[in-house]
PDB file of C-alpha atoms in Angstrom:
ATOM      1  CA  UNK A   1      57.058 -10.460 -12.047  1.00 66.00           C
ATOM      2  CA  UNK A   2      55.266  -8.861  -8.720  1.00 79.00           C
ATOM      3  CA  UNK A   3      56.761  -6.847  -6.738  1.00 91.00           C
ATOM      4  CA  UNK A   4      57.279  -6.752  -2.814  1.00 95.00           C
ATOM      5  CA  UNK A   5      53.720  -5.382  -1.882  1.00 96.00           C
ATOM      6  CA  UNK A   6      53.491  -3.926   1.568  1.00 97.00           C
ATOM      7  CA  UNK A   7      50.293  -2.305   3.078  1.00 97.00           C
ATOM      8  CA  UNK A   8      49.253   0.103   4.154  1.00 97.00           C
ATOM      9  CA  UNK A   9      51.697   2.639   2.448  1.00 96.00           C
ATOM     10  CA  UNK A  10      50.673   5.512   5.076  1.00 96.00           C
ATOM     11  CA  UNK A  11      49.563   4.699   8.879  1.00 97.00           C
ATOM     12  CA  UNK A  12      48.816   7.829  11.191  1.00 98.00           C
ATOM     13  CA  UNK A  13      48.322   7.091  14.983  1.00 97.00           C
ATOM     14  CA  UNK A  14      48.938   8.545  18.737  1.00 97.00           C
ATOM     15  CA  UNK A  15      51.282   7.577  20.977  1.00 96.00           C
ATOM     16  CA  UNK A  16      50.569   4.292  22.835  1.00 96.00           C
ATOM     17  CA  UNK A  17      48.433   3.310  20.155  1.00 97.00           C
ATOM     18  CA  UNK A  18      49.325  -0.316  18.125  1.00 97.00           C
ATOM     19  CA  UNK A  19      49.793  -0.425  14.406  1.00 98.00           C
ATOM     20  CA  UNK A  20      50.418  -2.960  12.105  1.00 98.00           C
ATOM     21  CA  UNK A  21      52.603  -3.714   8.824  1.00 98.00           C
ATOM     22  CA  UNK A  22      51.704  -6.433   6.312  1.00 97.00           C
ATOM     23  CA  UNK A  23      54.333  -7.708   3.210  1.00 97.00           C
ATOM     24  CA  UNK A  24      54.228 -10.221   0.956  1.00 96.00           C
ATOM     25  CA  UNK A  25      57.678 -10.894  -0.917  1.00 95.00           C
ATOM     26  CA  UNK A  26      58.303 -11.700  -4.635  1.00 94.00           C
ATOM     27  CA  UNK A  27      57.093 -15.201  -4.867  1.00 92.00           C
ATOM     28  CA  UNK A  28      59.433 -17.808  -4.441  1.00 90.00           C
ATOM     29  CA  UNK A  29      62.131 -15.630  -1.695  1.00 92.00           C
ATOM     30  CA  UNK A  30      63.189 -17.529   0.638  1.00 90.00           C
ATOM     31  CA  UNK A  31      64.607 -14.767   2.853  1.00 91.00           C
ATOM     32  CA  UNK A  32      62.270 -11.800   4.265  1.00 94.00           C
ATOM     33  CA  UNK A  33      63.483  -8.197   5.796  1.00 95.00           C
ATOM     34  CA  UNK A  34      62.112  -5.933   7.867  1.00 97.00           C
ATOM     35  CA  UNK A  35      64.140  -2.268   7.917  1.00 96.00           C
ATOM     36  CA  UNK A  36      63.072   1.121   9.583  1.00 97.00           C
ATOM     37  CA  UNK A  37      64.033   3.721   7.553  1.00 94.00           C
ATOM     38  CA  UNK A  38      64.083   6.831  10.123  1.00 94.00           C
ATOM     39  CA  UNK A  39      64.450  10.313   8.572  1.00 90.00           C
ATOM     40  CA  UNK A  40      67.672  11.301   7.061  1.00 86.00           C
ATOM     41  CA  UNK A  41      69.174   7.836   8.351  1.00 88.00           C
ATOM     42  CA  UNK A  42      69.661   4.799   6.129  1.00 90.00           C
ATOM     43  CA  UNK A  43      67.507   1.634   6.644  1.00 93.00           C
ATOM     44  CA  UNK A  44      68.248  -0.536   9.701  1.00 94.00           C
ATOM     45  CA  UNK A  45      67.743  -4.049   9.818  1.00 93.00           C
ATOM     46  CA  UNK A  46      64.895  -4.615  12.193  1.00 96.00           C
ATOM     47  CA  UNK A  47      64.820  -8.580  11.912  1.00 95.00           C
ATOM     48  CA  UNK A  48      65.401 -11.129   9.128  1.00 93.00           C
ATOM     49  CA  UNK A  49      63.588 -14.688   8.264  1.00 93.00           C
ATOM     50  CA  UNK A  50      64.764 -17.485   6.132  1.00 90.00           C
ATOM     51  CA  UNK A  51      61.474 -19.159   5.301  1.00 89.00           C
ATOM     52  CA  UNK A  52      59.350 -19.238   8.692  1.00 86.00           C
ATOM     53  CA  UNK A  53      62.138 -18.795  10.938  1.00 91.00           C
ATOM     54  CA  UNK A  54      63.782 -15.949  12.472  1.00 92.00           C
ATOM     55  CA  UNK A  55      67.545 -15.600  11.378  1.00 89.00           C
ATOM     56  CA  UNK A  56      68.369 -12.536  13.356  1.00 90.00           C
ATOM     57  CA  UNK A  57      66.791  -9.928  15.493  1.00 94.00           C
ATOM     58  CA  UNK A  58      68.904  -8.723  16.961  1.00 92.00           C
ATOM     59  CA  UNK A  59      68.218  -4.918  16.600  1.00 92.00           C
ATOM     60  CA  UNK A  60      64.268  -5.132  17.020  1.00 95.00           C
ATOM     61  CA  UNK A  61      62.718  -3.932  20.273  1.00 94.00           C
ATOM     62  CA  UNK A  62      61.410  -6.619  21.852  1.00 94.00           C
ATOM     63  CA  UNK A  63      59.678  -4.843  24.296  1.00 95.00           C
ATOM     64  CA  UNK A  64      57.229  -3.187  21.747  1.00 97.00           C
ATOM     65  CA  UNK A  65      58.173  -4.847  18.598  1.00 97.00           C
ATOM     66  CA  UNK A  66      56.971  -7.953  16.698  1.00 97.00           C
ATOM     67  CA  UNK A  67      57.084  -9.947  13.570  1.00 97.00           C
ATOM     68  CA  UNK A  68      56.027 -13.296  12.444  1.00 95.00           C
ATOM     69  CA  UNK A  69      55.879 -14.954   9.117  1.00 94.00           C
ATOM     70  CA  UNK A  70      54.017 -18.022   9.922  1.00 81.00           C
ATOM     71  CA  UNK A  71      53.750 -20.070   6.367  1.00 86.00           C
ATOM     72  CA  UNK A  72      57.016 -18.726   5.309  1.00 84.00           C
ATOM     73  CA  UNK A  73      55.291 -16.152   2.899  1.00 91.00           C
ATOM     74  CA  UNK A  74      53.971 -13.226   3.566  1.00 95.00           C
ATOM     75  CA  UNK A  75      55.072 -11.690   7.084  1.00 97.00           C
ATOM     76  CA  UNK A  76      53.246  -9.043   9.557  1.00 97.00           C
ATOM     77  CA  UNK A  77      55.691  -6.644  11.936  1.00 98.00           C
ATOM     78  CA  UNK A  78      53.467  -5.054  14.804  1.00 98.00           C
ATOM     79  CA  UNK A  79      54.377  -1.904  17.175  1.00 98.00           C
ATOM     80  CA  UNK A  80      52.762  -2.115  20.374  1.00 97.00           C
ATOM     81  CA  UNK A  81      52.475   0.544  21.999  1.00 96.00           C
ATOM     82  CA  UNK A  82      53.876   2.894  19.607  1.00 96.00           C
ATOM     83  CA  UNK A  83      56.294   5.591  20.726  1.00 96.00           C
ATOM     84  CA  UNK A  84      57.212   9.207  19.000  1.00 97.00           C
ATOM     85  CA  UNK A  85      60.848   7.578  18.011  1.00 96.00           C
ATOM     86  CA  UNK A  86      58.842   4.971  16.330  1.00 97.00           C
ATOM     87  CA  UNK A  87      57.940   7.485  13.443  1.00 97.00           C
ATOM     88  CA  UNK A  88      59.989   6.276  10.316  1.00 97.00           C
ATOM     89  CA  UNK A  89      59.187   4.549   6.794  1.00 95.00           C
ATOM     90  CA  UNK A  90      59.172   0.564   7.648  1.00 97.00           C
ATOM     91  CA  UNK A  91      60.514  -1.033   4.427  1.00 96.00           C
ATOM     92  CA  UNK A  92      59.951  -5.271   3.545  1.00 97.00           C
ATOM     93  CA  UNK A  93      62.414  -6.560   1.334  1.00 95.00           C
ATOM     94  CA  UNK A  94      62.845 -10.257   0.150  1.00 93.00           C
ATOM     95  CA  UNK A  95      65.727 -12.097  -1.266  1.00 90.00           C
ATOM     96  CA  UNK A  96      66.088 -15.638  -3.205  1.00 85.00           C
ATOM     97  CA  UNK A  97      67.687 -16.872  -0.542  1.00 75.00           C
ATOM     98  CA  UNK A  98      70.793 -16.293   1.784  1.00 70.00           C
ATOM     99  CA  UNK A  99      74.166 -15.200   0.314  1.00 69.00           C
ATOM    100  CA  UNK A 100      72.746 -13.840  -3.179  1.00 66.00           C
ATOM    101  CA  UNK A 101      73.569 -10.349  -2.279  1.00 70.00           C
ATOM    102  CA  UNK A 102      70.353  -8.559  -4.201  1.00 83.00           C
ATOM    103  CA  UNK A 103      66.992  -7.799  -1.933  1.00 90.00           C
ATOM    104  CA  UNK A 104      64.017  -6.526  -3.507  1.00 92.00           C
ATOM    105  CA  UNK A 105      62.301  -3.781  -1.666  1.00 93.00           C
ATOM    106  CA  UNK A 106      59.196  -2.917  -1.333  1.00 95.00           C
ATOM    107  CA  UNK A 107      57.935   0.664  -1.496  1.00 94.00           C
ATOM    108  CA  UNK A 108      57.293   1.077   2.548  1.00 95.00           C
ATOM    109  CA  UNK A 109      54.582   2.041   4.922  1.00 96.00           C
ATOM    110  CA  UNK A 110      55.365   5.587   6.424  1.00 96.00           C
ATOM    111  CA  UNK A 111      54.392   5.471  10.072  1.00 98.00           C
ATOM    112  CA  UNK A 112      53.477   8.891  11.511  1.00 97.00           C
ATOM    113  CA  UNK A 113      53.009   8.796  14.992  1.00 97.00           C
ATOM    114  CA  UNK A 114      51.508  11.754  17.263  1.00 96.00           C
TER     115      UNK A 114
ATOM    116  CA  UNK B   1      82.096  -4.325  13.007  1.00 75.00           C
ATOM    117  CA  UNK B   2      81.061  -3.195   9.891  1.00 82.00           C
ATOM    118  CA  UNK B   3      79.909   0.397   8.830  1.00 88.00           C
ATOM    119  CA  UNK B   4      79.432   2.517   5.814  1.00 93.00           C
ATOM    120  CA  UNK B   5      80.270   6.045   5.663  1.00 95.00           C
ATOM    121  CA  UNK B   6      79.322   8.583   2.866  1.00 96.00           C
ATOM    122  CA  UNK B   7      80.999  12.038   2.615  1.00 91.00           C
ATOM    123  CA  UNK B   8      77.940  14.517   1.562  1.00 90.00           C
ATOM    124  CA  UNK B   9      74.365  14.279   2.265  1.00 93.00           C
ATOM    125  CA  UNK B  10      73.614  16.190  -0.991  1.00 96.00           C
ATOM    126  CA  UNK B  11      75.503  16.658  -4.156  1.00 97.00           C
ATOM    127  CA  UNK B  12      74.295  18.321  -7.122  1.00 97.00           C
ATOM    128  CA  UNK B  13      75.550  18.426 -10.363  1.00 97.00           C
ATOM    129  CA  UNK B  14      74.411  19.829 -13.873  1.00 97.00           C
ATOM    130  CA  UNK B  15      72.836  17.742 -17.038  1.00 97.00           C
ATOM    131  CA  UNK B  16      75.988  16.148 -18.478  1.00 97.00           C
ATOM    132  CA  UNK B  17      78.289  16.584 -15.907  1.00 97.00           C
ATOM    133  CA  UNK B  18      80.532  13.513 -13.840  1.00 97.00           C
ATOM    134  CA  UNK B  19      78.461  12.302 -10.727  1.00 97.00           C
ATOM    135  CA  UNK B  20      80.977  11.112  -8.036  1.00 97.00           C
ATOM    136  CA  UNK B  21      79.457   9.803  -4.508  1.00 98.00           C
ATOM    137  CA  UNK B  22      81.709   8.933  -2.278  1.00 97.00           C
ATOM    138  CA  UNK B  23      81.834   5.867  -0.171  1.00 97.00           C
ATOM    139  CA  UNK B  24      83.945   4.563   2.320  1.00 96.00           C
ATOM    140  CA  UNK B  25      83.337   1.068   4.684  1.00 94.00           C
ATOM    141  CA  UNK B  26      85.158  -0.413   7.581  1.00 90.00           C
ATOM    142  CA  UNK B  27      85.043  -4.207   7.330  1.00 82.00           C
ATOM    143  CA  UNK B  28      87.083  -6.483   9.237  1.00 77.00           C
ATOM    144  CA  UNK B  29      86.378  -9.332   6.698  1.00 77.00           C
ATOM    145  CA  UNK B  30      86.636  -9.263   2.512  1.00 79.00           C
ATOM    146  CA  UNK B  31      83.211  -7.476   2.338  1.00 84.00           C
ATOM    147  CA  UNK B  32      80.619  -7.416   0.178  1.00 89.00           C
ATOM    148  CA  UNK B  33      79.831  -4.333  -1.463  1.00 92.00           C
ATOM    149  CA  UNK B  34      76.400  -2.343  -2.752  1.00 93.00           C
ATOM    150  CA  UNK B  35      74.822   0.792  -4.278  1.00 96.00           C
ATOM    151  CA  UNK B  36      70.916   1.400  -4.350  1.00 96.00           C
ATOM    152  CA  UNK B  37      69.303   3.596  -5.166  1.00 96.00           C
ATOM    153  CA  UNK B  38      65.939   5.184  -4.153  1.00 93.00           C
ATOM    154  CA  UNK B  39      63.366   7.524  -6.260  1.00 91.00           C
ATOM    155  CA  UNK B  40      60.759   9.331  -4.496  1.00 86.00           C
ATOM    156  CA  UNK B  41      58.319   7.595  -2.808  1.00 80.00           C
ATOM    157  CA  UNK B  42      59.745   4.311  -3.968  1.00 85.00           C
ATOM    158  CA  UNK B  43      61.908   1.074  -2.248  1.00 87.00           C
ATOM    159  CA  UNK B  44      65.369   0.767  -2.965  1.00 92.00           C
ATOM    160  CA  UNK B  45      66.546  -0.367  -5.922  1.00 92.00           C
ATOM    161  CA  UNK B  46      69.592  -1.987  -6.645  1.00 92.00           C
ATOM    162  CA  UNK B  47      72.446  -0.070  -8.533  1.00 95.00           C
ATOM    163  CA  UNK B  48      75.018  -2.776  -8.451  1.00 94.00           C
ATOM    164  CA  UNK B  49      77.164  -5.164  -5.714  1.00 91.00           C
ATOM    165  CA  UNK B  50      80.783  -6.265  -5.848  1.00 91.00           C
ATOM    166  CA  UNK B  51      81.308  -9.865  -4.077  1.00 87.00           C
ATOM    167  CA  UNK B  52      84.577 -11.096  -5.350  1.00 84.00           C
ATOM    168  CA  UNK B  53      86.863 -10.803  -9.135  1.00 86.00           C
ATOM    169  CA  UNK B  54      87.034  -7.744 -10.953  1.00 89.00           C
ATOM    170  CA  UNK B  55      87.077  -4.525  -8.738  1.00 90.00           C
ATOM    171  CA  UNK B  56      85.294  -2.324 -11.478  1.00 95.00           C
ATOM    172  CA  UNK B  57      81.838  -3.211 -11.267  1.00 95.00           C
ATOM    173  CA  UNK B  58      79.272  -1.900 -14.106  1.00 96.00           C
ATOM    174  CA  UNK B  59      75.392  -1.636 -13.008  1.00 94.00           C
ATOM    175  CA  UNK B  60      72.290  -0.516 -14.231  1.00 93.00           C
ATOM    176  CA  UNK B  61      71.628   3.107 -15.900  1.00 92.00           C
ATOM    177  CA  UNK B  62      75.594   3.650 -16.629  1.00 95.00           C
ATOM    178  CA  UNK B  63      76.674   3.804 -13.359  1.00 97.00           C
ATOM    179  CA  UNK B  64      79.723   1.841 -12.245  1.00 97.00           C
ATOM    180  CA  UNK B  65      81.856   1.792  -8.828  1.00 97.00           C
ATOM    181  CA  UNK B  66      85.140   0.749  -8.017  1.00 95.00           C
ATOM    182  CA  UNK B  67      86.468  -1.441  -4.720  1.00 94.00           C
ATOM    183  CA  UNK B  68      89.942   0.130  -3.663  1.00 94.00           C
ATOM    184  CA  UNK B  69      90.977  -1.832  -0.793  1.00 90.00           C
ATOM    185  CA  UNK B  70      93.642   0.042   0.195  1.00 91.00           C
ATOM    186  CA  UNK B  71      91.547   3.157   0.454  1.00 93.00           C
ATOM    187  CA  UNK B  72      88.134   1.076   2.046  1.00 93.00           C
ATOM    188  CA  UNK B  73      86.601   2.885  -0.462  1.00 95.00           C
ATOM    189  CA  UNK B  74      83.688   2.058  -3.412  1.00 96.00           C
ATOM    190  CA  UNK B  75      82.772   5.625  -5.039  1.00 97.00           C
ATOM    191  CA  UNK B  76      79.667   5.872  -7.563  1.00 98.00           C
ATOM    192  CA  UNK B  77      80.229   7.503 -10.452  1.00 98.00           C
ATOM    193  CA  UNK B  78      78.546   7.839 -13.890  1.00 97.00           C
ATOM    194  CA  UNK B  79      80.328  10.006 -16.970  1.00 97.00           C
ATOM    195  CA  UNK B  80      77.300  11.712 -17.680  1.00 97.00           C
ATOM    196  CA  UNK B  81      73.927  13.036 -15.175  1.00 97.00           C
ATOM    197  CA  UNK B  82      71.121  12.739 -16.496  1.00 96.00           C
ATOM    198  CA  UNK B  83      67.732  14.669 -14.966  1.00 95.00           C
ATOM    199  CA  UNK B  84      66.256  11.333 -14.301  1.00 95.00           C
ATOM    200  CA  UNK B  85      69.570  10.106 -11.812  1.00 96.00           C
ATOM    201  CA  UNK B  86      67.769  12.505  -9.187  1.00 96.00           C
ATOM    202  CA  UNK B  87      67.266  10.594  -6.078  1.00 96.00           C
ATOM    203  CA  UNK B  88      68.614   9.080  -3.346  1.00 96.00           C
ATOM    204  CA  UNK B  89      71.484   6.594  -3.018  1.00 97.00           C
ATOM    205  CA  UNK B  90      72.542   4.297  -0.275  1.00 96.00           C
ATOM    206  CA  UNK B  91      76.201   2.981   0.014  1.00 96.00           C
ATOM    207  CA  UNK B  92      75.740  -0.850   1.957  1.00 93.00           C
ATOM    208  CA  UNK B  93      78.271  -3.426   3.535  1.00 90.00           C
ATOM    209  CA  UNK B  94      76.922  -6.547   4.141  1.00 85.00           C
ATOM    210  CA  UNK B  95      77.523  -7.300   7.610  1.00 70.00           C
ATOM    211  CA  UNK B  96      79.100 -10.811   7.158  1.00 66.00           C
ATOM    212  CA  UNK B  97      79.616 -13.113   4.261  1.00 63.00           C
ATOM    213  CA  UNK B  98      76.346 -15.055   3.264  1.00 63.00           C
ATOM    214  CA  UNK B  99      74.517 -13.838   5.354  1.00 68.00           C
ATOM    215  CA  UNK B 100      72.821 -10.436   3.540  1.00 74.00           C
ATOM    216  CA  UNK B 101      72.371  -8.171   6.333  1.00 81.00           C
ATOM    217  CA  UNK B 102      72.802  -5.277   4.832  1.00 87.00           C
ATOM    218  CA  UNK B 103      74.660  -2.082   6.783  1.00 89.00           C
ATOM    219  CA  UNK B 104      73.227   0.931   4.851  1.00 93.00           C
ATOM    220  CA  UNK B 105      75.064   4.441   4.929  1.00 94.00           C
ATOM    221  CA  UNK B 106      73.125   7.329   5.973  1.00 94.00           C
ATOM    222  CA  UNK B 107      72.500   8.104   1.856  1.00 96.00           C
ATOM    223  CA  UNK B 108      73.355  11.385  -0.870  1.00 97.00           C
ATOM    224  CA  UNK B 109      70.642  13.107  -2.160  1.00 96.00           C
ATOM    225  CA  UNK B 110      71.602  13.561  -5.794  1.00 97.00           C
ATOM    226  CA  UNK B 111      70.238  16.725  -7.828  1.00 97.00           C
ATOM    227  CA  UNK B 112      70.384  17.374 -11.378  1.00 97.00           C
ATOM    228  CA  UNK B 113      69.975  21.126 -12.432  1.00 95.00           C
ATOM    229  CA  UNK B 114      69.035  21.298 -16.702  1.00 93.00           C
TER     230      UNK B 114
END
């Protein structure tokens, strides 16, 4: 069985600039995560989806911060415009579906950002 | 609210020896419970959950925890290290029943000296 895939693994960009994050879950997850992983922190929850639509996001920045998942597959999260703070390893996970307790992570796309 | 706590950024043990990492939550509701785990340059994996019934939970690689309510507490521990149980591992609450949004701890680096 595939894996989460996420792409690109390793994104290096200036301040101000936009970037963006592609996943695709295990096939079949109903639920989609977005964490940011920052350095020496444990992952926080940037925003969740249950098929297309947005369960919480309550912890993404809005202001700069973005993420869709149109067909209720794969899902893109966008930073525009990126800020020094934004530097951290952005990790997609998927689950079956709500209240299973397991997500599947992907291996994460480390944003470095001058 | 919920939150996960783990006493000791990095513990290192020798080949053989008892791996204990400690974890303790605050949870206002029965909460569900996780270790996962997370090799270099890799997502997180998980370890093993507790959700309700028996409070000695086994998981993958001979690792097992324990939920002691009494002491908000759900310590890793395996009998014997092994070289390849170097990596990091993430203690996790999830926020509200059925609802898998995960509150992560801020990890232990485990190390395994031969």
């Amino acid at each position: 069985e595939a894996g989460v895939a996420q792409s690109p693994r390793y994104k290096i960009i200036e301040k101000r600039q936009s970037v963006a994050f592609w996943c695709n879950p295990i096939s079949g997850h109903a639920t989609l995560y977005w964490y940011q992983q920052i350095l020496g922190q444990g992952p926080k929850l940037l925003i969740q989806f249950q098929n297309n639509g947005v369960v919480d996001d309550s912890q993404l920045p809005k202001d700069r911060f973005s993420a869709e998942r149109l067909k209720g597959v794969d899902s893109t999260l966008k930073i525009q415009p990126a800020k020094l703070e934004d530097s951290a390893v952005y990790l997609c996970a998927s689950s079956l579906d709500l209240g299973i307790g397991e997500l599947f992570f992907g291996e994460g796309s480390r944003l470095t950002v001058l | 609210a919920q939150s996960v706590t783990q006493l000791g950024s990095h513990v290192s043990v020798s080949e053989g020896a008892l791996v204990l990492l400690r974890c303790n939550y605050s949870s206002s509701v029965p909460p569900y419970l996780f270790w996962y785990v997370q090799y270099p340059n890799q997502g997180l994996q998980l370890l093993l959950k507790y959700t309700t019934g028996a409070t000695l939970v086994k998981g993958i690689n001979g690792f097992e925890a324990e939920f002691k309510k009494s002491e908000t507490s759900f310590h890793l521990t395996k009998p014997s290290a092994h070289m390849s149980d170097a990596a990091e591992y993430f203690c996790a609450v999830s926020e509200s029943r059925g609802t898998d949004k995960l509150i992560f701890g801020t990890g232990t680096r485990l190390q395994v000296f031969p």
